[in-house]
Coordinates of C-alpha atoms and ligand atoms in Angstrom, one line a residue:
M31 CA -36.9 -180.8 -16.5
T32 CA -33.7 -179.7 -18.0
G33 CA -32.5 -183.3 -18.1
G34 CA -35.1 -184.1 -20.8
A35 CA -37.7 -185.9 -18.8
R36 CA -41.4 -185.2 -19.4
V37 CA -43.0 -183.3 -16.6
F38 CA -46.3 -185.3 -17.0
D39 CA -46.2 -189.0 -17.7
E40 CA -49.9 -189.0 -18.8
P41 CA -51.5 -186.4 -21.1
L42 CA -53.0 -183.5 -19.3
H43 CA -56.0 -182.3 -21.3
V44 CA -57.7 -179.0 -21.6
G45 CA -61.2 -180.3 -21.7
R46 CA -61.6 -183.3 -19.3
P47 CA -65.3 -183.8 -18.6
N48 CA -66.7 -182.8 -15.2
V49 CA -68.9 -185.6 -14.1
G50 CA -70.4 -185.1 -10.6
D51 CA -71.9 -187.9 -8.5
R52 CA -71.5 -191.2 -10.6
A53 CA -74.0 -193.1 -8.4
R54 CA -76.7 -190.5 -9.1
L55 CA -75.8 -190.7 -12.8
R56 CA -76.2 -194.5 -12.8
E57 CA -79.5 -194.2 -10.9
R58 CA -80.9 -191.8 -13.5
I59 CA -79.7 -194.0 -16.3
D60 CA -81.3 -197.0 -14.6
G61 CA -84.5 -195.0 -14.3
A62 CA -84.6 -194.3 -18.0
L63 CA -84.0 -198.0 -18.8
D64 CA -86.8 -199.0 -16.4
R65 CA -89.2 -196.5 -18.0
L66 CA -88.2 -197.4 -21.5
W67 CA -88.5 -193.8 -22.4
F68 CA -85.3 -192.9 -24.2
T69 CA -85.8 -189.7 -26.1
N70 CA -88.3 -187.1 -27.4
N71 CA -89.1 -184.9 -24.4
G72 CA -88.7 -187.5 -21.7
P73 CA -88.9 -186.8 -18.0
L74 CA -85.2 -186.3 -17.5
V75 CA -85.0 -183.9 -20.4
R76 CA -87.9 -181.9 -19.0
E77 CA -86.3 -181.8 -15.6
F78 CA -83.0 -180.7 -17.1
E79 CA -84.8 -178.0 -19.1
E80 CA -86.4 -176.7 -15.8
R81 CA -83.0 -176.6 -14.0
V82 CA -81.3 -174.8 -16.9
A83 CA -84.1 -172.3 -17.2
E84 CA -83.8 -171.6 -13.5
L85 CA -80.1 -171.0 -13.8
A86 CA -80.5 -168.8 -16.8
G87 CA -83.5 -166.9 -15.3
T88 CA -85.6 -167.5 -18.5
R89 CA -89.1 -168.6 -19.0
H90 CA -88.1 -171.3 -21.5
C91 CA -85.3 -173.8 -22.1
V92 CA -85.5 -176.0 -25.2
A93 CA -82.8 -178.8 -24.8
V94 CA -81.2 -179.9 -28.1
S95 CA -78.7 -182.4 -29.2
N96 CA -75.8 -179.9 -29.3
A97 CA -75.2 -176.2 -29.5
T98 CA -74.5 -176.3 -33.2
T99 CA -78.0 -177.5 -34.0
G100 CA -79.2 -175.2 -31.3
I101 CA -77.8 -172.2 -33.1
Q102 CA -79.4 -173.5 -36.4
V103 CA -82.8 -174.0 -34.8
A104 CA -82.7 -170.6 -33.0
A105 CA -81.6 -168.8 -36.2
K106 CA -84.4 -170.4 -38.2
A107 CA -86.9 -169.7 -35.4
V108 CA -86.1 -166.0 -35.6
G109 CA -86.5 -166.1 -39.4
I110 CA -83.0 -166.3 -40.6
G111 CA -82.8 -168.2 -43.9
I112 CA -81.0 -168.8 -47.1
G113 CA -78.8 -165.9 -48.3
D114 CA -79.4 -163.8 -45.1
E115 CA -76.3 -162.2 -43.7
V116 CA -75.6 -162.6 -40.0
I117 CA -72.8 -160.6 -38.3
V118 CA -70.7 -162.7 -36.1
P119 CA -67.2 -162.4 -34.6
S120 CA -64.4 -164.3 -36.2
F121 CA -62.8 -165.0 -32.8
T122 CA -64.9 -168.1 -31.9
W123 CA -65.1 -171.8 -32.4
V124 CA -65.8 -172.5 -36.0
A125 CA -69.2 -174.1 -35.0
T126 CA -70.6 -170.5 -34.7
P127 CA -70.3 -169.6 -38.4
H128 CA -70.7 -173.2 -39.6
A129 CA -74.1 -173.4 -37.9
L130 CA -75.2 -170.5 -40.0
D131 CA -73.5 -171.6 -43.2
W132 CA -75.1 -175.0 -42.9
I133 CA -78.6 -173.4 -43.0
G134 CA -77.6 -171.3 -46.0
A135 CA -77.1 -168.1 -44.1
V136 CA -74.0 -166.0 -44.7
P137 CA -71.7 -165.3 -41.7
V138 CA -70.1 -161.9 -42.1
F139 CA -67.2 -161.5 -39.7
C140 CA -66.7 -158.6 -37.4
D141 CA -63.6 -157.7 -35.4
V142 CA -63.4 -158.1 -31.6
D143 CA -62.6 -155.9 -28.7
E144 CA -59.2 -157.2 -27.6
A145 CA -59.8 -157.0 -23.9
T146 CA -63.1 -158.9 -23.9
G147 CA -62.6 -161.0 -27.1
T148 CA -66.2 -160.2 -28.0
A149 CA -67.8 -158.4 -30.9
D150 CA -66.6 -154.8 -31.5
V151 CA -70.0 -153.0 -31.6
A152 CA -68.8 -150.2 -33.8
H153 CA -67.6 -152.7 -36.4
V154 CA -70.9 -154.6 -36.2
E155 CA -72.7 -151.4 -37.0
K156 CA -70.4 -150.6 -39.9
L157 CA -71.1 -154.1 -41.4
I158 CA -74.9 -153.8 -41.2
G159 CA -76.2 -153.6 -44.8
P160 CA -79.3 -154.3 -46.8
R161 CA -79.0 -158.1 -46.5
T162 CA -78.2 -158.2 -42.8
R163 CA -80.9 -160.3 -41.0
G164 CA -79.3 -160.9 -37.6
I165 CA -76.4 -160.5 -35.2
L166 CA -74.9 -163.5 -33.4
G167 CA -72.7 -162.4 -30.5
V168 CA -70.4 -164.9 -28.7
H169 CA -69.7 -164.7 -25.0
V170 CA -66.3 -166.1 -25.7
F171 CA -64.6 -168.0 -22.7
G172 CA -67.6 -166.9 -20.7
H173 CA -66.9 -163.2 -21.0
P174 CA -70.2 -161.4 -21.7
C175 CA -70.5 -159.4 -24.9
R176 CA -71.3 -155.7 -24.7
I177 CA -74.9 -156.7 -24.5
D178 CA -76.6 -153.4 -23.9
E179 CA -74.9 -151.8 -26.9
L180 CA -75.6 -154.8 -29.2
T181 CA -79.2 -154.8 -28.0
A182 CA -79.7 -151.1 -28.8
L183 CA -78.0 -151.6 -32.2
A184 CA -80.2 -154.6 -33.1
D185 CA -83.3 -152.8 -32.0
R186 CA -82.4 -149.7 -34.0
H187 CA -82.0 -151.7 -37.1
G188 CA -85.0 -154.0 -36.4
I189 CA -82.9 -157.2 -36.6
P190 CA -82.8 -160.2 -34.2
L191 CA -80.0 -160.6 -31.8
L192 CA -78.9 -164.0 -30.7
F193 CA -76.0 -165.1 -28.4
D194 CA -73.8 -168.1 -28.7
A195 CA -73.5 -168.7 -24.9
A196 CA -71.7 -172.1 -25.4
H197 CA -69.1 -171.1 -22.7
A198 CA -71.3 -169.0 -20.5
L199 CA -73.6 -171.1 -18.4
G200 CA -73.4 -169.7 -14.8
C201 CA -71.9 -166.4 -15.9
T202 CA -73.6 -163.0 -15.5
Y203 CA -73.8 -159.7 -17.3
R204 CA -74.5 -156.7 -15.0
G205 CA -75.4 -159.2 -12.3
K206 CA -78.1 -160.9 -14.4
P207 CA -77.5 -164.5 -15.6
I208 CA -76.4 -165.0 -19.2
G209 CA -79.4 -166.7 -20.9
G210 CA -82.0 -164.0 -20.8
F211 CA -80.5 -161.6 -23.4
G212 CA -81.3 -161.0 -27.0
A213 CA -84.1 -163.0 -28.7
A214 CA -82.5 -166.2 -27.5
E215 CA -79.2 -167.6 -26.2
I216 CA -77.6 -171.0 -26.9
F217 CA -75.7 -173.1 -24.4
S218 CA -73.4 -176.0 -25.1
F219 CA -73.3 -179.1 -22.9
Q220 CA -70.6 -180.9 -24.9
A221 CA -68.3 -183.1 -22.9
T222 CA -65.6 -180.4 -22.5
K223 CA -68.0 -177.7 -21.3
F224 CA -68.5 -176.4 -17.7
V225 CA -71.7 -178.5 -17.4
N226 CA -71.9 -181.4 -19.8
S227 CA -74.5 -183.9 -21.0
F228 CA -72.0 -185.9 -23.0
E229 CA -73.2 -184.0 -26.1
G230 CA -76.0 -181.4 -25.8
G231 CA -77.2 -177.9 -25.9
A232 CA -80.1 -175.7 -25.1
I233 CA -81.9 -172.6 -26.5
V234 CA -83.1 -170.3 -23.7
T235 CA -85.5 -167.5 -24.2
D236 CA -88.3 -165.5 -22.7
D237 CA -90.2 -165.4 -26.0
D238 CA -93.1 -167.9 -25.8
E239 CA -93.7 -168.1 -29.5
L240 CA -90.0 -168.5 -30.3
A241 CA -89.8 -171.3 -27.8
D242 CA -92.8 -173.1 -29.4
R243 CA -91.3 -172.8 -32.8
A244 CA -87.9 -174.1 -31.5
R245 CA -89.6 -177.0 -29.8
A246 CA -91.4 -178.0 -33.0
M247 CA -88.3 -177.5 -35.1
R248 CA -86.1 -179.8 -33.0
H249 CA -88.7 -182.5 -33.7
Q250 CA -89.4 -182.4 -37.4
G251 CA -91.7 -179.5 -37.1
L252 CA -94.3 -181.4 -34.9
N253 CA -96.2 -179.5 -32.3
P254 CA -97.3 -181.1 -29.0
D255 CA -100.5 -182.4 -30.7
H256 CA -98.4 -184.1 -33.3
E257 CA -99.4 -181.8 -36.0
I258 CA -96.8 -180.9 -38.6
T259 CA -96.5 -177.2 -38.3
G260 CA -93.6 -176.7 -40.6
S261 CA -90.2 -177.8 -41.6
G262 CA -87.8 -179.1 -38.9
T263 CA -84.8 -181.2 -38.1
V264 CA -83.9 -183.8 -35.5
A265 CA -82.2 -181.9 -32.6
R266 CA -83.7 -183.7 -29.7
M267 CA -81.8 -184.4 -26.5
H268 CA -82.1 -188.0 -25.3
E269 CA -82.5 -189.2 -21.7
I270 CA -79.0 -190.4 -21.1
S271 CA -77.7 -187.0 -22.0
A272 CA -80.2 -185.4 -19.7
A273 CA -79.1 -187.8 -16.9
M274 CA -75.6 -186.6 -17.3
G275 CA -76.7 -183.0 -17.7
L276 CA -78.7 -183.1 -14.4
T277 CA -75.9 -184.9 -12.5
S278 CA -73.2 -182.5 -13.8
L279 CA -75.5 -179.5 -13.1
E280 CA -76.0 -180.6 -9.5
A281 CA -72.2 -180.3 -9.0
A282 CA -71.8 -177.0 -10.8
D283 CA -70.9 -175.1 -7.6
T284 CA -68.0 -177.5 -7.0
F285 CA -66.9 -177.2 -10.6
T286 CA -66.9 -173.4 -10.3
E287 CA -64.9 -173.5 -7.1
V288 CA -62.2 -175.7 -8.6
N289 CA -62.1 -173.7 -11.8
R290 CA -61.8 -170.4 -9.8
R291 CA -59.0 -171.9 -7.7
N292 CA -57.1 -173.1 -10.7
H293 CA -57.5 -169.7 -12.4
R294 CA -56.2 -167.9 -9.4
L295 CA -53.2 -170.3 -9.1
Y296 CA -52.3 -169.9 -12.8
E297 CA -52.5 -166.1 -12.3
E298 CA -50.3 -166.2 -9.2
E299 CA -47.7 -168.6 -10.7
L300 CA -47.4 -166.8 -14.0
S301 CA -47.6 -163.3 -12.7
D302 CA -43.8 -162.8 -12.9
V303 CA -43.2 -164.6 -16.1
P304 CA -42.2 -162.0 -18.8
G305 CA -44.5 -161.9 -21.8
I306 CA -47.1 -164.3 -20.4
R307 CA -50.5 -163.0 -19.2
V308 CA -53.6 -164.8 -18.0
R309 CA -56.6 -163.3 -19.7
R310 CA -58.9 -161.7 -17.2
Q311 CA -62.4 -162.8 -16.3
A312 CA -65.1 -160.2 -16.6
A313 CA -64.7 -157.7 -13.8
G314 CA -67.5 -157.6 -11.2
E315 CA -69.4 -160.6 -12.8
L316 CA -70.0 -164.1 -11.7
T317 CA -68.1 -166.5 -14.0
N318 CA -67.6 -170.2 -14.4
C319 CA -63.8 -169.8 -15.1
Q320 CA -64.1 -172.8 -17.4
Y321 CA -61.2 -171.5 -19.6
V322 CA -57.8 -170.5 -18.5
V323 CA -56.4 -168.6 -21.5
I324 CA -52.9 -167.1 -21.6
E325 CA -51.6 -164.6 -24.1
V326 CA -48.0 -164.9 -25.3
D327 CA -46.3 -161.6 -26.1
A328 CA -43.6 -163.1 -28.3
P329 CA -41.1 -160.2 -28.2
R330 CA -41.2 -160.1 -24.4
A331 CA -41.4 -163.9 -23.8
G332 CA -38.7 -164.6 -26.3
L333 CA -40.8 -167.3 -28.0
D334 CA -44.1 -167.3 -29.7
R335 CA -47.4 -169.1 -28.9
D336 CA -46.8 -172.0 -31.2
T337 CA -43.3 -172.6 -29.9
L338 CA -44.6 -172.5 -26.3
N339 CA -47.4 -174.9 -27.3
S340 CA -44.9 -177.4 -28.8
V341 CA -42.9 -177.3 -25.6
L342 CA -46.0 -177.9 -23.5
H343 CA -47.0 -180.8 -25.7
R344 CA -43.5 -182.4 -25.4
H345 CA -44.2 -182.4 -21.6
N346 CA -47.7 -184.0 -22.2
V347 CA -49.5 -180.8 -21.5
L348 CA -52.1 -180.8 -24.3
A349 CA -52.8 -177.0 -24.4
R350 CA -55.1 -175.8 -27.2
P351 CA -54.7 -172.6 -29.3
Y352 CA -58.4 -171.7 -29.0
F353 CA -59.4 -169.9 -31.2
S354 CA -56.8 -170.0 -33.9
P355 CA -56.9 -169.4 -36.8
G356 CA -59.8 -166.9 -36.8
C357 CA -62.9 -168.3 -38.5
H358 CA -62.4 -165.8 -41.4
D359 CA -59.1 -167.5 -42.0
S360 CA -60.6 -171.0 -42.2
E361 CA -62.5 -172.7 -45.0
P362 CA -64.9 -172.1 -46.5
Y363 CA -64.8 -168.4 -45.5
R364 CA -61.2 -167.8 -46.3
S365 CA -61.8 -168.5 -50.0
D366 CA -64.6 -165.9 -50.3
P367 CA -63.4 -162.9 -48.2
A368 CA -65.5 -160.4 -50.2
R369 CA -68.6 -162.2 -48.9
H370 CA -67.5 -163.1 -45.4
A371 CA -64.8 -160.7 -44.3
P372 CA -65.2 -157.5 -46.2
D373 CA -63.0 -155.6 -43.8
P374 CA -59.6 -156.4 -42.3
L375 CA -59.8 -157.9 -38.7
P376 CA -56.6 -156.7 -37.1
R377 CA -57.5 -157.3 -33.5
T378 CA -58.8 -160.8 -34.2
E379 CA -55.6 -161.6 -36.0
A380 CA -53.5 -160.3 -33.2
L381 CA -55.4 -162.2 -30.6
T382 CA -55.5 -165.5 -32.5
R383 CA -51.7 -165.4 -32.7
R384 CA -51.3 -165.0 -28.9
V385 CA -53.9 -167.1 -27.2
L386 CA -53.4 -170.5 -25.6
S387 CA -55.9 -172.4 -23.4
L388 CA -54.4 -174.4 -20.5
P389 CA -55.8 -177.4 -18.7
T390 CA -58.3 -176.8 -15.9
G391 CA -61.5 -178.4 -14.5
M392 CA -62.0 -181.1 -12.0
A393 CA -59.1 -183.3 -13.4
V394 CA -56.6 -180.5 -12.6
G395 CA -55.3 -179.8 -9.1
P396 CA -52.7 -177.5 -7.7
A397 CA -49.8 -179.9 -8.5
E398 CA -50.8 -180.0 -12.1
V399 CA -51.1 -176.2 -12.3
A400 CA -47.7 -175.9 -10.7
G401 CA -46.2 -178.4 -13.2
V402 CA -47.7 -176.6 -16.2
C403 CA -46.5 -173.2 -14.9
A404 CA -43.0 -174.6 -14.3
V405 CA -42.8 -175.7 -18.0
I406 CA -43.9 -172.2 -19.1
R407 CA -41.6 -170.4 -16.8
E408 CA -38.6 -172.5 -17.8
A409 CA -39.4 -172.3 -21.5
V410 CA -39.6 -168.5 -21.3
S411 CA -36.4 -168.3 -19.3
A412 CA -34.6 -170.5 -21.7
A413 CA -35.9 -168.6 -24.7
R414 CA -35.0 -165.2 -23.2
S415 CA -31.5 -166.4 -22.5
G416 CA -31.1 -167.6 -26.1
A417 CA -31.4 -171.3 -25.4
A418 CA -34.5 -171.5 -27.6
D419 CA -36.6 -174.5 -26.5
G420 CA -33.8 -177.0 -26.7
I421 CA -33.4 -177.6 -23.0
L422 CA -37.0 -178.7 -22.6
I423 CA -37.0 -181.4 -25.3
P424 CA -37.2 -184.8 -23.7
T425 CA -34.8 -187.3 -24.9
A426 CA -37.2 -190.3 -24.8
Ligands
T4K138 N1 -69.9 -172.1 -30.0 C1 -68.8 -172.1 -29.3 C2 -68.2 -170.8 -28.9 C3 -68.1 -173.3 -29.0 O1 -66.9 -173.2 -28.4 C4 -68.7 -174.5 -29.4 C5 -68.0 -175.7 -29.1 C6 -69.9 -174.5 -30.0 C7 -70.5 -173.3 -30.3 C8 -70.6 -175.7 -30.5 O2 -71.0 -176.5 -29.4 P1 -71.4 -178.1 -29.6 O3 -72.2 -178.1 -30.9 O4 -70.1 -178.9 -29.7 O5 -72.3 -178.4 -28.5 C9 -64.0 -178.8 -28.7 C10 -65.4 -179.2 -28.6 O6 -65.7 -180.3 -29.4 C11 -66.4 -178.1 -28.9 O7 -67.7 -178.5 -28.4 C12 -66.0 -176.8 -28.3 N2 -66.8 -175.7 -28.7 C13 -64.5 -176.5 -28.7 C14 -64.1 -175.2 -28.1 O8 -63.7 -177.5 -28.3 P2 -62.0 -179.9 -30.1 O9 -62.0 -180.4 -31.5 O10 -60.9 -179.0 -29.6 O11 -61.9 -181.2 -29.3 P3 -62.5 -182.3 -28.4 O12 -63.9 -181.9 -27.9 O13 -62.4 -183.6 -29.0 O14 -61.5 -182.2 -27.1 C15 -61.0 -181.1 -26.5 C16 -60.1 -181.6 -25.3 O15 -60.9 -182.3 -24.3 C17 -59.0 -182.5 -25.7 O16 -57.9 -182.1 -24.9 C18 -59.4 -183.9 -25.2 C19 -60.4 -183.6 -24.1 N3 -61.5 -184.5 -24.0 C20 -62.5 -184.4 -25.0 C21 -63.6 -185.2 -25.0 C22 -64.6 -185.1 -26.1 C23 -61.7 -185.4 -23.0 O17 -60.8 -185.5 -22.1 N4 -62.8 -186.2 -22.9 C24 -63.8 -186.1 -23.9 O18 -64.8 -186.8 -23.8 O19 -63.5 -179.2 -29.9

């Protein structure tokens, strides 16, 4: 490593898709081709919805084309519209506020609790005002929000509570699967997610009427009798996506085992590296361990997150600084702080400077984890001994 050679010849990605049994995938795709039923509530989509609802423990699952449109449909289905303020954490992927902004709602950013990375309930309460029409919590990196407290708060103020559960399929809160909390929760099945359907998402809920509205909204407002019941969009999942979703879902236990093993290996390998800490999974809960996130404490590590990230990239480890910058510090929100971020968000800002997501998933084995950790260990060691990151720069 010190001689300048790259540790990895090929790029090691954070979000390599988890596939499952390819032969089953091909069979399912062939079945769809034989049936000539490609989209709009096809049999594979309905089967996928049943499986996801089982896993989430909900009465309904409405599969959609991606989680972003899923958030939009769910928000509209609970009555959020133009000019309505929705309180949302800034520490999330920008899809969360963008989904609201795109339907004319106004994301108002709250700070997060540093340990969980999820909405700080006291700050959410402080931000509730006359125009607040909803709260959208995010189970970031699969860590559940403080759901009971948010539920009590939303009930007290009579506003709907939704959860962006893009990272949280297969995770639990107080032993109950994520999916059945709030008015509705939204999963993502984008390629890099724990279970993927190439692109895809789902709204899960126990509310029959909300589910009916969401089903109509994802299909231009049409009900099952093909009557136009209101406005809608096109957010349908197609059969090929559902084929992948079902195949990937069947292998979810294996994905979880591999993710957990990788998470444990990273924790072990990095436990003695000064200034580097693997963020904890939720204590006492089931978790899919889809994200391995380290925090870089720059004064102790001798280098900051961005320097470490550059070193990793030079070795072909394509780590990602999820989620940095905070959404409040990204356009269009940054340009209108009075509207979107009326209060300072110190814990979000501290977190966004420190976090870095490392490669995991089915494409990452113990040897890859060891290689990534060796780069980190040596980078920290060099930085602490005053050699900056120079010794890790490959010559070629
Ligand atoms: N809410 C939250 C909290 C979210 O994190 C997300 C999505 C959403 C809502 C919205 O969900 P969707 O509407 O997308 O269903 C990625 C994903 O595109 C995005 O879905 C995800 N969050 C976000 C955290 O990450 P990017 O721009 O970082 O890159 P992407 O997807 O091109 O690639 C990520 C890594 O995965 C790279 O290292 C390359 C690798 N990769 C990617 C793809 C697509 C592969 O190896 N194969 C692939 O097919 O956004």
